[in-house]
PDB file of C-alpha atoms in Angstrom:
ATOM      1  CA  MET A   1     -10.260   3.801 -29.349  1.00 91.00           C
ATOM      2  CA  SER A   2      -6.931   1.915 -28.822  1.00 91.00           C
ATOM      3  CA  VAL A   3      -3.559   3.520 -28.062  1.00 95.00           C
ATOM      4  CA  ARG A   4      -0.120   1.969 -27.772  1.00 96.00           C
ATOM      5  CA  LEU A   5       2.741   3.775 -26.090  1.00 97.00           C
ATOM      6  CA  TRP A   6       6.428   2.749 -26.274  1.00 98.00           C
ATOM      7  CA  LEU A   7       8.359   4.404 -23.397  1.00 97.00           C
ATOM      8  CA  ASP A   8      12.017   5.090 -22.812  1.00 96.00           C
ATOM      9  CA  ARG A   9      12.063   3.504 -19.354  1.00 96.00           C
ATOM     10  CA  ARG A  10      10.304   0.755 -17.409  1.00 96.00           C
ATOM     11  CA  VAL A  11       7.480   1.750 -15.133  1.00 96.00           C
ATOM     12  CA  ALA A  12       6.599  -0.615 -12.284  1.00 95.00           C
ATOM     13  CA  THR A  13       2.892  -1.045 -11.572  1.00 95.00           C
ATOM     14  CA  ARG A  14       1.109  -3.038  -8.869  1.00 92.00           C
ATOM     15  CA  SER A  15      -0.869  -4.862 -11.528  1.00 90.00           C
ATOM     16  CA  PRO A  16      -0.332  -5.314 -15.263  1.00 92.00           C
ATOM     17  CA  ALA A  17      -4.039  -4.716 -15.902  1.00 88.00           C
ATOM     18  CA  ASN A  18      -5.596  -1.414 -14.699  1.00 89.00           C
ATOM     19  CA  VAL A  19      -8.740   0.749 -15.018  1.00 88.00           C
ATOM     20  CA  PHE A  20      -9.248   4.501 -15.476  1.00 87.00           C
ATOM     21  CA  ALA A  21     -12.368   5.803 -13.728  1.00 78.00           C
ATOM     22  CA  ARG A  22     -13.877   9.217 -13.064  1.00 78.00           C
ATOM     23  CA  PHE A  23     -11.182  11.322 -14.803  1.00 85.00           C
ATOM     24  CA  GLU A  24     -12.469  14.512 -16.423  1.00 87.00           C
ATOM     25  CA  GLN A  25      -9.980  14.005 -19.252  1.00 88.00           C
ATOM     26  CA  LEU A  26     -11.893  10.855 -20.301  1.00 88.00           C
ATOM     27  CA  ARG A  27     -14.840  13.093 -21.354  1.00 88.00           C
ATOM     28  CA  GLY A  28     -17.351  10.399 -20.392  1.00 86.00           C
ATOM     29  CA  ALA A  29     -15.338   7.440 -21.731  1.00 87.00           C
ATOM     30  CA  GLY A  30     -14.217   4.421 -19.803  1.00 86.00           C
ATOM     31  CA  GLY A  31     -10.564   3.378 -20.041  1.00 89.00           C
ATOM     32  CA  THR A  32      -8.129   0.590 -19.269  1.00 90.00           C
ATOM     33  CA  PHE A  33      -4.375   0.259 -19.554  1.00 94.00           C
ATOM     34  CA  PHE A  34      -2.298  -2.864 -19.741  1.00 93.00           C
ATOM     35  CA  MET A  35       1.423  -3.247 -19.267  1.00 95.00           C
ATOM     36  CA  LEU A  36       2.373  -5.392 -22.239  1.00 95.00           C
ATOM     37  CA  ASP A  37       5.995  -5.621 -21.222  1.00 95.00           C
ATOM     38  CA  GLN A  38       4.790  -7.399 -18.067  1.00 94.00           C
ATOM     39  CA  THR A  39       2.181  -9.729 -19.666  1.00 90.00           C
ATOM     40  CA  GLN A  40       4.337 -10.588 -22.694  1.00 91.00           C
ATOM     41  CA  ARG A  41       7.855 -10.865 -21.276  1.00 89.00           C
ATOM     42  CA  GLU A  42       8.681 -13.987 -23.330  1.00 89.00           C
ATOM     43  CA  ALA A  43       7.987 -11.973 -26.512  1.00 89.00           C
ATOM     44  CA  GLU A  44       9.204  -8.513 -25.440  1.00 91.00           C
ATOM     45  CA  ALA A  45      11.532  -8.072 -28.420  1.00 91.00           C
ATOM     46  CA  GLU A  46       8.531  -8.529 -30.752  1.00 94.00           C
ATOM     47  CA  LEU A  47       6.771  -5.668 -28.933  1.00 93.00           C
ATOM     48  CA  TRP A  48       9.650  -3.551 -30.130  1.00 94.00           C
ATOM     49  CA  GLY A  49       9.609  -4.843 -33.700  1.00 92.00           C
ATOM     50  CA  GLY A  50      12.699  -6.995 -33.127  1.00 89.00           C
ATOM     51  CA  GLU A  51      14.753  -4.099 -31.772  1.00 90.00           C
ATOM     52  CA  ALA A  52      16.291  -3.982 -28.281  1.00 92.00           C
ATOM     53  CA  PRO A  53      13.531  -3.107 -25.686  1.00 93.00           C
ATOM     54  CA  GLN A  54      13.936   0.373 -24.205  1.00 94.00           C
ATOM     55  CA  GLY A  55      11.210   0.431 -21.627  1.00 96.00           C
ATOM     56  CA  SER A  56       7.549  -0.332 -20.933  1.00 97.00           C
ATOM     57  CA  VAL A  57       4.923  -0.805 -23.644  1.00 97.00           C
ATOM     58  CA  VAL A  58       1.470   0.379 -22.581  1.00 97.00           C
ATOM     59  CA  ALA A  59      -1.815  -0.555 -24.285  1.00 95.00           C
ATOM     60  CA  CYS A  60      -4.655   1.874 -23.505  1.00 93.00           C
ATOM     61  CA  ASP A  61      -8.224   1.235 -24.584  1.00 90.00           C
ATOM     62  CA  PHE A  62     -11.125   3.638 -24.359  1.00 90.00           C
ATOM     63  CA  TYR A  63     -14.819   2.699 -24.501  1.00 85.00           C
ATOM     64  CA  ASN A  64     -17.730   5.038 -25.280  1.00 84.00           C
ATOM     65  CA  SER A  65     -14.996   7.243 -26.617  1.00 88.00           C
ATOM     66  CA  GLY A  66     -16.992   9.404 -29.086  1.00 87.00           C
ATOM     67  CA  ALA A  67     -15.952  12.622 -27.374  1.00 88.00           C
ATOM     68  CA  LEU A  68     -12.277  11.706 -27.758  1.00 90.00           C
ATOM     69  CA  MET A  69     -12.449  10.806 -31.483  1.00 91.00           C
ATOM     70  CA  GLY A  70     -11.975  14.428 -32.591  1.00 91.00           C
ATOM     71  CA  LEU A  71      -8.680  14.905 -30.693  1.00 93.00           C
ATOM     72  CA  SER A  72      -5.406  14.594 -32.569  1.00 95.00           C
ATOM     73  CA  ASP A  73      -3.079  11.634 -31.985  1.00 95.00           C
ATOM     74  CA  GLU A  74      -0.688  13.958 -30.294  1.00 96.00           C
ATOM     75  CA  ALA A  75      -3.311  15.366 -27.948  1.00 95.00           C
ATOM     76  CA  ILE A  76      -4.404  11.868 -26.940  1.00 95.00           C
ATOM     77  CA  VAL A  77      -0.854  10.752 -26.282  1.00 96.00           C
ATOM     78  CA  GLU A  78      -0.133  13.906 -24.286  1.00 96.00           C
ATOM     79  CA  THR A  79      -3.262  13.454 -22.185  1.00 94.00           C
ATOM     80  CA  LEU A  80      -2.166   9.907 -21.343  1.00 95.00           C
ATOM     81  CA  ILE A  81       1.488  10.524 -20.581  1.00 96.00           C
ATOM     82  CA  ALA A  82       1.095  13.840 -18.852  1.00 95.00           C
ATOM     83  CA  GLU A  83      -2.221  13.443 -16.982  1.00 94.00           C
ATOM     84  CA  LEU A  84      -4.015  10.061 -16.880  1.00 94.00           C
ATOM     85  CA  LEU A  85      -1.121   7.647 -16.422  1.00 95.00           C
ATOM     86  CA  PRO A  86       0.825   9.651 -13.827  1.00 95.00           C
ATOM     87  CA  ALA A  87      -2.462  10.074 -11.866  1.00 92.00           C
ATOM     88  CA  ALA A  88      -2.638   6.284 -11.642  1.00 92.00           C
ATOM     89  CA  VAL A  89       1.093   5.561 -11.204  1.00 94.00           C
ATOM     90  CA  PRO A  90       3.229   8.645 -10.397  1.00 95.00           C
ATOM     91  CA  ASP A  91       6.361   7.119 -12.011  1.00 96.00           C
ATOM     92  CA  PHE A  92       4.831   7.572 -15.449  1.00 96.00           C
ATOM     93  CA  ALA A  93       5.684  11.250 -15.125  1.00 96.00           C
ATOM     94  CA  ASN A  94       9.366  10.408 -15.525  1.00 96.00           C
ATOM     95  CA  ALA A  95       8.844   8.457 -18.718  1.00 97.00           C
ATOM     96  CA  ARG A  96       9.113   9.771 -22.317  1.00 97.00           C
ATOM     97  CA  VAL A  97       7.163   8.447 -25.258  1.00 97.00           C
ATOM     98  CA  VAL A  98       9.528   7.204 -27.992  1.00 97.00           C
ATOM     99  CA  ASP A  99       6.778   5.914 -30.295  1.00 96.00           C
ATOM    100  CA  HIS A 100       2.979   5.708 -30.357  1.00 97.00           C
ATOM    101  CA  TRP A 101      -0.002   4.350 -32.300  1.00 96.00           C
ATOM    102  CA  VAL A 102      -3.595   5.451 -32.125  1.00 95.00           C
ATOM    103  CA  GLY A 103      -6.450   3.485 -33.671  1.00 93.00           C
ATOM    104  CA  ARG A 104     -10.015   4.828 -33.875  1.00 92.00           C
ATOM    105  CA  TYR A 105     -12.877   2.346 -34.301  1.00 87.00           C
ATOM    106  CA  ALA A 106     -16.271   4.058 -34.103  1.00 81.00           C
ATOM    107  CA  SER A 107     -19.164   1.833 -32.952  1.00 73.00           C
ATOM    108  CA  ALA A 108     -16.765  -1.103 -32.477  1.00 70.00           C
ATOM    109  CA  VAL A 109     -17.832  -2.074 -28.979  1.00 68.00           C
ATOM    110  CA  SER A 110     -20.679  -4.544 -28.497  1.00 68.00           C
ATOM    111  CA  TRP A 111     -23.608  -3.163 -26.472  1.00 68.00           C
ATOM    112  CA  PHE A 112     -25.808  -5.981 -25.003  1.00 72.00           C
ATOM    113  CA  SER A 113     -29.017  -5.355 -23.116  1.00 74.00           C
ATOM    114  CA  PRO A 114     -29.746  -6.902 -19.679  1.00 72.00           C
ATOM    115  CA  GLY A 115     -31.328 -10.348 -20.082  1.00 76.00           C
ATOM    116  CA  SER A 116     -29.664 -11.116 -23.348  1.00 81.00           C
ATOM    117  CA  TYR A 117     -27.274 -13.713 -21.956  1.00 83.00           C
ATOM    118  CA  ALA A 118     -29.600 -16.645 -22.665  1.00 84.00           C
ATOM    119  CA  ARG A 119     -29.700 -15.730 -26.428  1.00 86.00           C
ATOM    120  CA  ARG A 120     -25.919 -15.456 -26.889  1.00 89.00           C
ATOM    121  CA  PRO A 121     -24.163 -18.221 -28.905  1.00 91.00           C
ATOM    122  CA  PRO A 122     -22.631 -21.142 -26.977  1.00 94.00           C
ATOM    123  CA  LEU A 123     -18.966 -21.985 -26.921  1.00 94.00           C
ATOM    124  CA  ALA A 124     -19.615 -25.574 -28.018  1.00 92.00           C
ATOM    125  CA  THR A 125     -21.419 -25.954 -31.293  1.00 92.00           C
ATOM    126  CA  ARG A 126     -23.044 -28.898 -33.087  1.00 91.00           C
ATOM    127  CA  VAL A 127     -20.028 -29.041 -35.464  1.00 91.00           C
ATOM    128  CA  PRO A 128     -17.364 -31.198 -33.780  1.00 86.00           C
ATOM    129  CA  ASN A 129     -14.355 -29.085 -34.867  1.00 90.00           C
ATOM    130  CA  LEU A 130     -15.988 -25.674 -34.430  1.00 93.00           C
ATOM    131  CA  ALA A 131     -16.107 -23.658 -31.185  1.00 94.00           C
ATOM    132  CA  CYS A 132     -17.085 -20.004 -30.574  1.00 94.00           C
ATOM    133  CA  ALA A 133     -14.988 -17.528 -28.565  1.00 94.00           C
ATOM    134  CA  GLY A 134     -15.535 -13.965 -27.434  1.00 91.00           C
ATOM    135  CA  ASP A 135     -16.841 -12.072 -24.472  1.00 88.00           C
ATOM    136  CA  TRP A 136     -20.420 -12.539 -25.795  1.00 88.00           C
ATOM    137  CA  VAL A 137     -20.192 -16.366 -25.704  1.00 92.00           C
ATOM    138  CA  ARG A 138     -21.899 -18.655 -23.158  1.00 92.00           C
ATOM    139  CA  MET A 139     -19.277 -21.086 -21.996  1.00 92.00           C
ATOM    140  CA  GLY A 140     -21.595 -23.744 -20.509  1.00 89.00           C
ATOM    141  CA  ALA A 141     -19.728 -26.188 -18.286  1.00 87.00           C
ATOM    142  CA  ARG A 142     -16.555 -24.120 -18.786  1.00 89.00           C
ATOM    143  CA  GLU A 143     -18.206 -20.917 -17.539  1.00 88.00           C
ATOM    144  CA  HIS A 144     -15.951 -18.400 -15.814  1.00 87.00           C
ATOM    145  CA  GLY A 145     -16.450 -15.865 -13.040  1.00 84.00           C
ATOM    146  CA  ALA A 146     -15.698 -12.973 -15.441  1.00 80.00           C
ATOM    147  CA  LYS A 147     -19.266 -12.450 -16.435  1.00 77.00           C
ATOM    148  CA  GLY A 148     -19.011  -9.033 -17.998  1.00 74.00           C
ATOM    149  CA  LEU A 149     -18.383  -8.054 -21.567  1.00 70.00           C
ATOM    150  CA  CYS A 150     -14.554  -7.551 -21.347  1.00 78.00           C
ATOM    151  CA  GLN A 151     -11.161  -8.407 -22.713  1.00 78.00           C
ATOM    152  CA  GLU A 152     -10.619 -10.776 -19.789  1.00 83.00           C
ATOM    153  CA  ARG A 153     -13.646 -12.865 -20.622  1.00 88.00           C
ATOM    154  CA  ALA A 154     -12.771 -12.905 -24.296  1.00 89.00           C
ATOM    155  CA  TYR A 155      -9.317 -14.168 -23.413  1.00 89.00           C
ATOM    156  CA  VAL A 156     -10.662 -16.886 -21.169  1.00 92.00           C
ATOM    157  CA  SER A 157     -13.233 -17.957 -23.753  1.00 93.00           C
ATOM    158  CA  GLY A 158     -10.420 -18.387 -26.299  1.00 93.00           C
ATOM    159  CA  ILE A 159      -8.520 -20.684 -23.949  1.00 93.00           C
ATOM    160  CA  GLN A 160     -11.639 -22.660 -23.145  1.00 92.00           C
ATOM    161  CA  ALA A 161     -12.584 -22.957 -26.819  1.00 93.00           C
ATOM    162  CA  ALA A 162      -9.109 -24.404 -27.456  1.00 92.00           C
ATOM    163  CA  ASN A 163      -9.572 -26.751 -24.538  1.00 91.00           C
ATOM    164  CA  HIS A 164     -12.908 -27.894 -25.987  1.00 90.00           C
ATOM    165  CA  LEU A 165     -11.488 -28.539 -29.461  1.00 90.00           C
ATOM    166  CA  LYS A 166      -8.405 -30.264 -28.093  1.00 87.00           C
ATOM    167  CA  LEU A 167     -10.006 -32.444 -25.484  1.00 80.00           C
ATOM    168  CA  GLY A 168     -13.793 -32.416 -25.999  1.00 71.00           C
ATOM    169  CA  PRO A 169     -16.612 -31.437 -23.648  1.00 60.00           C
ATOM    170  CA  LYS A 170     -15.783 -34.121 -21.021  1.00 59.00           C
ATOM    171  CA  SER A 171     -12.144 -33.086 -20.529  1.00 55.00           C
ATOM    172  CA  GLY A 172     -11.077 -32.360 -16.921  1.00 54.00           C
ATOM    173  CA  PRO A 173      -8.643 -29.976 -15.266  1.00 51.00           C
ATOM    174  CA  ARG A 174      -5.626 -32.275 -15.788  1.00 52.00           C
ATOM    175  CA  GLY A 175      -5.829 -32.058 -19.583  1.00 65.00           C
ATOM    176  CA  ASP A 176      -7.027 -28.492 -19.864  1.00 78.00           C
ATOM    177  CA  THR A 177      -4.887 -25.467 -20.154  1.00 85.00           C
ATOM    178  CA  HIS A 178      -5.451 -23.915 -16.706  1.00 85.00           C
ATOM    179  CA  VAL A 179      -7.622 -20.841 -16.338  1.00 86.00           C
ATOM    180  CA  ARG A 180      -7.298 -18.999 -13.005  1.00 84.00           C
ATOM    181  CA  PRO A 181     -10.670 -18.501 -11.330  1.00 85.00           C
ATOM    182  CA  VAL A 182     -11.844 -15.144 -10.072  1.00 83.00           C
ATOM    183  CA  ARG A 183     -12.373 -14.566  -6.369  1.00 82.00           C
ATOM    184  CA  GLU A 184     -15.780 -15.241  -4.845  1.00 82.00           C
ATOM    185  CA  ASP A 185     -18.391 -12.522  -5.070  1.00 81.00           C
ATOM    186  CA  GLU A 186     -18.830 -10.359  -2.002  1.00 87.00           C
ATOM    187  CA  THR A 187     -21.878 -10.681   0.207  1.00 92.00           C
ATOM    188  CA  GLN A 188     -23.720  -7.646  -1.048  1.00 93.00           C
ATOM    189  CA  VAL A 189     -23.420  -8.858  -4.604  1.00 87.00           C
ATOM    190  CA  LEU A 190     -24.768 -12.297  -3.735  1.00 90.00           C
ATOM    191  CA  LEU A 191     -27.714 -10.710  -1.854  1.00 93.00           C
ATOM    192  CA  GLY A 192     -28.411  -8.297  -4.675  1.00 91.00           C
ATOM    193  CA  ARG A 193     -28.348 -11.072  -7.199  1.00 87.00           C
ATOM    194  CA  GLU A 194     -30.719 -13.241  -5.213  1.00 92.00           C
ATOM    195  CA  ALA A 195     -33.133 -10.385  -4.643  1.00 92.00           C
ATOM    196  CA  ASN A 196     -33.152  -9.549  -8.379  1.00 88.00           C
ATOM    197  CA  LYS A 197     -33.793 -13.199  -9.217  1.00 88.00           C
ATOM    198  CA  LYS A 198     -36.798 -13.391  -6.989  1.00 90.00           C
ATOM    199  CA  VAL A 199     -38.244 -10.182  -8.388  1.00 88.00           C
ATOM    200  CA  MET A 200     -37.690 -11.281 -11.956  1.00 85.00           C
ATOM    201  CA  GLY A 201     -39.336 -14.606 -11.245  1.00 86.00           C
ATOM    202  CA  LEU A 202     -42.405 -12.868  -9.764  1.00 87.00           C
ATOM    203  CA  LEU A 203     -42.716 -10.529 -12.725  1.00 84.00           C
ATOM    204  CA  ALA A 204     -42.397 -13.448 -15.180  1.00 82.00           C
ATOM    205  CA  LYS A 205     -45.329 -15.160 -13.480  1.00 84.00           C
ATOM    206  CA  LEU A 206     -47.388 -11.977 -13.861  1.00 83.00           C
ATOM    207  CA  GLY A 207     -46.505 -11.757 -17.583  1.00 81.00           C
ATOM    208  CA  MET A 208     -44.427  -8.600 -17.044  1.00 79.00           C
ATOM    209  CA  ASP A 209     -41.132  -7.715 -18.685  1.00 72.00           C
ATOM    210  CA  SER A 210     -37.957  -6.822 -16.799  1.00 70.00           C
ATOM    211  CA  PRO A 211     -37.866  -3.198 -15.571  1.00 70.00           C
ATOM    212  CA  TRP A 212     -34.162  -3.145 -16.364  1.00 66.00           C
ATOM    213  CA  VAL A 213     -34.646  -3.703 -20.126  1.00 60.00           C
ATOM    214  CA  ARG A 214     -35.779  -0.717 -22.206  1.00 51.00           C
TER     215      ARG A 214
END
């Protein structure tokens, strides 16, 4: 489910990209919200259909949102502006929604199983002028630290696909459109990954499947 809110005032947030987590109002769904007026400042008038911008424009996306699908558009908007958004950033409580849009897309989110990475399509194809993009794509030499299935990875893959088509596989950072790297993984993540790798290697030698894949 995707929701767009046009507000009558600007709301300042610490980050333009944010995550909802562990809110009862989500009814088991996961949620994100993006401040489009912050990420698309150069095209802000287009966010308002060519009219003078009045305030912030918020994009909210919900995943595993089956329990929310039965709610009316008005109920979803009210939950966002009266409960979820003010809980994340209190200043949202002072904003009024001047317009909204709600899109429902049942079964629209990809659901990949652990271990499927090696079978995903590559960014670079055998066709010289064809490249793949999306959060499910393996980026090869252009791989990015955003490993999960997410909008951020899809965005990065689009930039890298354009870099590949524009400059070829051997292009370097000078010619590429720059992609900001993610910060290094924390120690516990590195240790857990290494431990899992050793266990998976041992199971493979014994002819056993991964216990994480059902």
